[in-house]
Amino acid sequence: MYTYETKIRTRLYMTFLVWMIVQTPSAYAPSRHKRIHPEHSLLFPQPNDPNLWNLDGTARFRYGGLNLVPSRSYVAGLAWNGIPVDYCNWELNIVFVIHSSTYPRADGWALFYTEEPITKLELDPYKSTMGGPYDYKGIALIYDTYDNNWRLDGAYPRLYPVLLNGDYKYNHYDDGYNQRPYSINYRCINEQCKVRFEYWNGSLYMTAVDWNGEWVDERKSKNVILPAGGYFSFTAFNTYYREAVVIEEFKVEEILDGTQCFERDGQKPKWDHYTY
């Protein structure tokens, strides 16, 4: 029988459960101490020196952002930072806009963290990763607006990471479908979009902001080894279809508290397994 005492106990239990959930820190707990690195960031209006970034192709600093490609066919843009990252744990916040009035769209953009800086565009679409090389050593964080794999993983656009160690090449034919641990269906066109990546204690976290302004769809990979002293680069590549890609903010922060460098010197980039 559902007595008054049972009702009280149930309410107390539910109250305790809610309190425990609230007290449990998320992967992006605000209590973490971080330090911004302006030499690796792109903040507009720019407090950092734009000469720290090198541009190629159609990439330009204008209108309060990094314009990688205009809305034209067969154009590509590249921006790379020539200063190596000398800290082990970091959080990246990216604000971007895709301007497009056509459908399908193509192709998207990529942020690279690689062993060597990416200093040259690759204009063969089947030998490139969004205009960058397809045989890089490190990780590419890709916002892909065109479906090459016939919806094997659902609707596009999609956000996903691809880690390569030199033994394999990015497969443009299927959007790296068998080379990535997960992806997020993240439809964000003609509006301000926000994504976040975190590399902390050998784990890689990825999440995005939904239409309601909430961080959602967190993904995590464990036992990730990335190159020590790597470099950041942005690329975008329009083939037959077209869209304009603007990076409005790229904030790089070092995570300071309670972290240690994940053992990676002399090891190839890898991830052992992943979780959803």
Tab-separated table of C-alpha atoms in Angstrom:
chain	number	residue	atom	x	y	z
A	1	MET	CA	0.000	0.000	0.000
A	2	TYR	CA	1.258	3.463	-0.903
A	3	THR	CA	1.208	5.077	2.549
A	4	TYR	CA	2.000	8.618	3.620
A	5	GLU	CA	5.374	7.456	4.986
A	6	THR	CA	6.226	5.836	1.632
A	7	LYS	CA	5.343	9.064	-0.132
A	8	ILE	CA	7.646	11.070	2.156
A	9	ARG	CA	10.514	8.594	1.693
A	10	THR	CA	10.063	8.730	-2.083
A	11	ARG	CA	10.204	12.525	-2.075
A	12	LEU	CA	13.316	12.544	0.101
A	13	TYR	CA	15.003	10.014	-2.178
A	14	MET	CA	14.177	12.030	-5.304
A	15	THR	CA	15.434	15.222	-3.661
A	16	PHE	CA	18.710	13.502	-2.760
A	17	LEU	CA	19.048	12.111	-6.297
A	18	VAL	CA	18.565	15.548	-7.864
A	19	TRP	CA	21.119	17.027	-5.447
A	20	MET	CA	23.672	14.369	-6.436
A	21	ILE	CA	23.158	15.086	-10.131
A	22	VAL	CA	23.622	18.818	-9.589
A	23	GLN	CA	26.784	18.224	-7.562
A	24	THR	CA	28.348	15.925	-10.169
A	25	PRO	CA	30.807	17.971	-12.256
A	26	SER	CA	30.501	17.810	-16.024
A	27	ALA	CA	33.379	17.247	-18.411
A	28	TYR	CA	33.503	21.013	-18.826
A	29	ALA	CA	33.317	21.949	-15.152
A	30	PRO	CA	33.641	25.744	-14.803
A	31	SER	CA	35.924	25.296	-11.779
A	32	ARG	CA	38.841	24.354	-14.004
A	33	HIS	CA	41.544	26.982	-14.094
A	34	LYS	CA	42.537	27.995	-17.594
A	35	ARG	CA	44.863	30.503	-19.198
A	36	ILE	CA	44.236	31.961	-22.617
A	37	HIS	CA	47.022	31.811	-25.194
A	38	PRO	CA	46.572	34.819	-27.499
A	39	GLU	CA	49.508	33.727	-29.654
A	40	HIS	CA	47.415	30.746	-30.806
A	41	SER	CA	43.975	32.384	-30.688
A	42	LEU	CA	41.978	34.445	-33.171
A	43	LEU	CA	39.974	37.035	-31.254
A	44	PHE	CA	38.176	39.895	-32.998
A	45	PRO	CA	38.702	42.787	-32.771
A	46	GLN	CA	42.159	41.299	-32.512
A	47	PRO	CA	44.138	41.880	-29.313
A	48	ASN	CA	46.708	39.458	-30.702
A	49	ASP	CA	49.091	40.048	-33.573
A	50	PRO	CA	47.544	38.910	-36.899
A	51	ASN	CA	51.083	38.403	-38.190
A	52	LEU	CA	51.205	35.263	-36.042
A	53	TRP	CA	48.909	33.660	-38.633
A	54	ASN	CA	49.924	32.967	-42.229
A	55	LEU	CA	47.301	33.029	-44.986
A	56	ASP	CA	47.037	31.351	-48.374
A	57	GLY	CA	44.404	31.041	-51.078
A	58	THR	CA	41.272	33.096	-50.449
A	59	ALA	CA	41.777	33.408	-46.657
A	60	ARG	CA	41.548	37.021	-45.428
A	61	PHE	CA	41.175	38.897	-42.152
A	62	ARG	CA	38.149	41.121	-42.714
A	63	TYR	CA	34.748	42.115	-41.338
A	64	GLY	CA	35.604	40.994	-37.817
A	65	GLY	CA	36.697	37.469	-38.628
A	66	LEU	CA	38.843	35.084	-40.611
A	67	ASN	CA	37.141	34.650	-43.992
A	68	LEU	CA	38.426	31.326	-45.284
A	69	VAL	CA	36.439	31.103	-48.529
A	70	PRO	CA	33.855	33.302	-50.270
A	71	SER	CA	30.648	31.891	-51.717
A	72	ARG	CA	32.216	30.819	-55.009
A	73	SER	CA	32.988	27.484	-56.621
A	74	TYR	CA	36.488	26.000	-56.787
A	75	VAL	CA	38.147	28.177	-54.151
A	76	ALA	CA	40.148	27.241	-51.060
A	77	GLY	CA	41.584	29.076	-48.073
A	78	LEU	CA	44.243	28.268	-45.494
A	79	ALA	CA	45.395	29.913	-42.259
A	80	TRP	CA	48.187	28.387	-40.194
A	81	ASN	CA	49.870	29.379	-36.966
A	82	GLY	CA	53.652	29.093	-36.917
A	83	ILE	CA	54.094	28.870	-33.135
A	84	PRO	CA	54.217	25.337	-31.667
A	85	VAL	CA	51.925	24.490	-28.760
A	86	ASP	CA	54.185	24.000	-25.725
A	87	TYR	CA	51.453	22.927	-23.272
A	88	CYS	CA	49.802	19.537	-22.928
A	89	ASN	CA	46.136	20.146	-22.114
A	90	TRP	CA	43.923	22.623	-23.902
A	91	GLU	CA	40.388	23.745	-24.633
A	92	LEU	CA	39.374	25.201	-27.996
A	93	ASN	CA	36.236	27.295	-28.495
A	94	ILE	CA	35.291	28.063	-32.086
A	95	VAL	CA	32.585	30.460	-33.267
A	96	PHE	CA	31.868	30.276	-36.994
A	97	VAL	CA	29.275	31.089	-39.638
A	98	ILE	CA	28.492	29.242	-42.874
A	99	HIS	CA	26.808	31.595	-45.358
A	100	SER	CA	24.965	29.581	-48.001
A	101	SER	CA	21.908	30.129	-50.179
A	102	THR	CA	22.276	26.952	-52.255
A	103	TYR	CA	21.692	23.258	-51.703
A	104	PRO	CA	23.620	20.983	-51.674
A	105	ARG	CA	26.383	22.820	-49.867
A	106	ALA	CA	30.074	22.055	-50.065
A	107	ASP	CA	32.318	21.245	-48.529
A	108	GLY	CA	32.896	22.647	-45.032
A	109	TRP	CA	35.995	23.487	-43.005
A	110	ALA	CA	38.600	21.780	-40.836
A	111	LEU	CA	40.742	22.726	-37.863
A	112	PHE	CA	44.012	20.801	-37.710
A	113	TYR	CA	46.373	20.125	-34.830
A	114	THR	CA	49.345	18.449	-36.497
A	115	GLU	CA	52.946	17.481	-35.976
A	116	GLU	CA	54.067	19.945	-38.660
A	117	PRO	CA	52.290	23.162	-39.711
A	118	ILE	CA	50.104	22.901	-42.798
A	119	THR	CA	51.578	25.496	-45.132
A	120	LYS	CA	50.152	24.441	-48.497
A	121	LEU	CA	46.667	23.908	-49.896
A	122	GLU	CA	45.775	20.616	-51.556
A	123	LEU	CA	43.364	21.347	-54.422
A	124	ASP	CA	42.707	17.781	-55.543
A	125	PRO	CA	39.474	17.048	-53.630
A	126	TYR	CA	40.252	13.324	-53.429
A	127	LYS	CA	43.710	13.933	-51.976
A	128	SER	CA	42.691	16.561	-49.466
A	129	THR	CA	40.966	17.038	-46.134
A	130	MET	CA	38.861	20.165	-46.688
A	131	GLY	CA	41.759	21.695	-48.614
A	132	GLY	CA	44.447	20.373	-46.268
A	133	PRO	CA	46.568	17.237	-46.793
A	134	TYR	CA	45.000	13.794	-46.515
A	135	ASP	CA	48.109	12.236	-44.931
A	136	TYR	CA	48.675	14.550	-41.964
A	137	LYS	CA	49.980	13.364	-38.584
A	138	GLY	CA	47.663	14.574	-35.859
A	139	ILE	CA	43.969	15.349	-35.710
A	140	ALA	CA	41.491	17.192	-37.924
A	141	LEU	CA	38.262	18.489	-36.383
A	142	ILE	CA	35.907	18.670	-39.349
A	143	TYR	CA	32.613	20.446	-39.985
A	144	ASP	CA	31.388	18.641	-43.095
A	145	THR	CA	28.495	20.166	-45.040
A	146	TYR	CA	28.398	17.754	-47.998
A	147	ASP	CA	27.468	14.083	-47.834
A	148	ASN	CA	29.917	11.901	-49.776
A	149	ASN	CA	29.016	8.645	-48.031
A	150	TRP	CA	25.333	8.419	-48.987
A	151	ARG	CA	24.076	9.028	-45.460
A	152	LEU	CA	25.803	6.081	-43.854
A	153	ASP	CA	25.792	8.091	-40.645
A	154	GLY	CA	22.609	10.142	-41.034
A	155	ALA	CA	21.856	13.684	-42.092
A	156	TYR	CA	24.400	16.403	-42.852
A	157	PRO	CA	26.070	18.758	-41.897
A	158	ARG	CA	28.137	16.721	-39.422
A	159	LEU	CA	30.894	17.505	-36.935
A	160	TYR	CA	33.568	14.859	-36.350
A	161	PRO	CA	37.275	14.292	-35.567
A	162	VAL	CA	39.682	12.215	-37.681
A	163	LEU	CA	43.061	11.234	-36.215
A	164	LEU	CA	45.817	9.996	-38.551
A	165	ASN	CA	49.357	8.861	-37.781
A	166	GLY	CA	50.908	8.675	-41.254
A	167	ASP	CA	49.961	5.041	-41.874
A	168	TYR	CA	46.597	5.924	-43.434
A	169	LYS	CA	45.081	8.705	-45.512
A	170	TYR	CA	41.798	10.548	-45.046
A	171	ASN	CA	39.144	8.923	-47.241
A	172	HIS	CA	37.239	11.720	-48.964
A	173	TYR	CA	34.975	9.228	-50.761
A	174	ASP	CA	33.130	8.324	-47.557
A	175	ASP	CA	33.950	11.391	-45.401
A	176	GLY	CA	36.319	9.340	-43.246
A	177	TYR	CA	33.391	7.197	-42.118
A	178	ASN	CA	35.594	4.304	-40.937
A	179	GLN	CA	38.332	6.592	-39.594
A	180	ARG	CA	36.441	8.554	-36.961
A	181	PRO	CA	35.149	7.400	-33.580
A	182	TYR	CA	31.886	9.359	-33.702
A	183	SER	CA	30.107	12.293	-35.311
A	184	ILE	CA	27.398	14.800	-34.410
A	185	ASN	CA	24.568	15.844	-36.704
A	186	TYR	CA	24.967	19.614	-36.285
A	187	ARG	CA	22.827	21.644	-38.668
A	188	CYS	CA	23.964	25.242	-38.280
A	189	ILE	CA	23.784	27.293	-41.489
A	190	ASN	CA	23.408	31.074	-41.894
A	191	GLU	CA	23.679	31.648	-38.151
A	192	GLN	CA	26.365	31.872	-35.498
A	193	CYS	CA	27.564	28.397	-34.508
A	194	LYS	CA	29.688	27.326	-31.538
A	195	VAL	CA	31.712	24.161	-31.020
A	196	ARG	CA	34.186	23.160	-28.347
A	197	PHE	CA	37.025	20.639	-28.233
A	198	GLU	CA	39.051	19.711	-25.191
A	199	TYR	CA	42.204	17.618	-24.894
A	200	TRP	CA	42.759	16.788	-21.234
A	201	ASN	CA	44.712	13.983	-19.560
A	202	GLY	CA	44.718	11.873	-22.708
A	203	SER	CA	40.999	12.220	-23.464
A	204	LEU	CA	39.389	14.210	-26.263
A	205	TYR	CA	35.980	15.821	-25.702
A	206	MET	CA	33.753	17.378	-28.350
A	207	THR	CA	30.455	19.237	-28.023
A	208	ALA	CA	28.353	21.894	-29.776
A	209	VAL	CA	25.721	24.512	-28.942
A	210	ASP	CA	22.152	23.700	-30.016
A	211	TRP	CA	19.417	26.083	-31.165
A	212	ASN	CA	18.454	26.698	-27.539
A	213	GLY	CA	21.941	27.899	-26.608
A	214	GLU	CA	22.779	24.761	-24.595
A	215	TRP	CA	25.934	22.650	-24.875
A	216	VAL	CA	24.738	19.253	-26.125
A	217	ASP	CA	25.861	15.969	-27.677
A	218	GLU	CA	29.108	15.630	-25.770
A	219	ARG	CA	31.407	12.942	-27.171
A	220	LYS	CA	34.560	11.535	-25.607
A	221	SER	CA	37.550	9.489	-26.793
A	222	LYS	CA	39.940	7.888	-24.300
A	223	ASN	CA	43.670	7.159	-24.468
A	224	VAL	CA	44.263	9.698	-27.216
A	225	ILE	CA	47.865	10.471	-28.117
A	226	LEU	CA	48.408	13.717	-30.032
A	227	PRO	CA	51.734	15.124	-31.241
A	228	ALA	CA	53.692	17.100	-28.660
A	229	GLY	CA	54.463	20.649	-29.782
A	230	GLY	CA	51.937	20.590	-32.624
A	231	TYR	CA	50.527	23.412	-34.764
A	232	PHE	CA	47.021	24.769	-35.427
A	233	SER	CA	45.698	25.364	-38.958
A	234	PHE	CA	42.314	26.132	-40.563
A	235	THR	CA	41.279	25.134	-44.081
A	236	ALA	CA	38.134	25.327	-46.211
A	237	PHE	CA	37.492	24.134	-49.765
A	238	ASN	CA	34.561	24.761	-52.112
A	239	THR	CA	34.337	22.450	-55.096
A	240	TYR	CA	31.363	22.599	-57.478
A	241	TYR	CA	28.934	23.826	-54.835
A	242	ARG	CA	29.647	26.926	-52.799
A	243	GLU	CA	29.393	28.528	-49.383
A	244	ALA	CA	31.230	31.256	-47.461
A	245	VAL	CA	33.088	30.180	-44.312
A	246	VAL	CA	33.934	32.722	-41.610
A	247	ILE	CA	35.722	31.932	-38.338
A	248	GLU	CA	34.524	34.644	-35.945
A	249	GLU	CA	36.481	33.440	-32.914
A	250	PHE	CA	39.070	30.815	-32.093
A	251	LYS	CA	39.966	30.873	-28.408
A	252	VAL	CA	42.755	28.600	-27.201
A	253	GLU	CA	43.109	28.062	-23.459
A	254	GLU	CA	45.581	25.955	-21.520
A	255	ILE	CA	44.005	23.862	-18.741
A	256	LEU	CA	46.126	24.415	-15.649
A	257	ASP	CA	44.720	22.676	-12.598
A	258	GLY	CA	45.093	19.039	-11.680
A	259	THR	CA	46.430	17.922	-15.037
A	260	GLN	CA	49.513	16.095	-16.202
A	261	CYS	CA	50.990	15.602	-19.627
A	262	PHE	CA	49.700	12.407	-21.188
A	263	GLU	CA	52.667	10.236	-22.172
A	264	ARG	CA	53.120	10.815	-25.894
A	265	ASP	CA	56.702	11.809	-26.772
A	266	GLY	CA	58.023	9.556	-29.514
A	267	GLN	CA	54.656	7.832	-30.002
A	268	LYS	CA	52.434	7.981	-33.050
A	269	PRO	CA	49.069	9.723	-32.784
A	270	LYS	CA	46.366	7.239	-31.832
A	271	TRP	CA	43.217	6.551	-29.875
A	272	ASP	CA	42.662	3.149	-28.327
A	273	HIS	CA	38.893	3.180	-28.083
A	274	TYR	CA	36.017	5.582	-27.735
A	275	THR	CA	32.784	6.043	-25.828
A	276	TYR	CA	29.493	7.680	-26.742
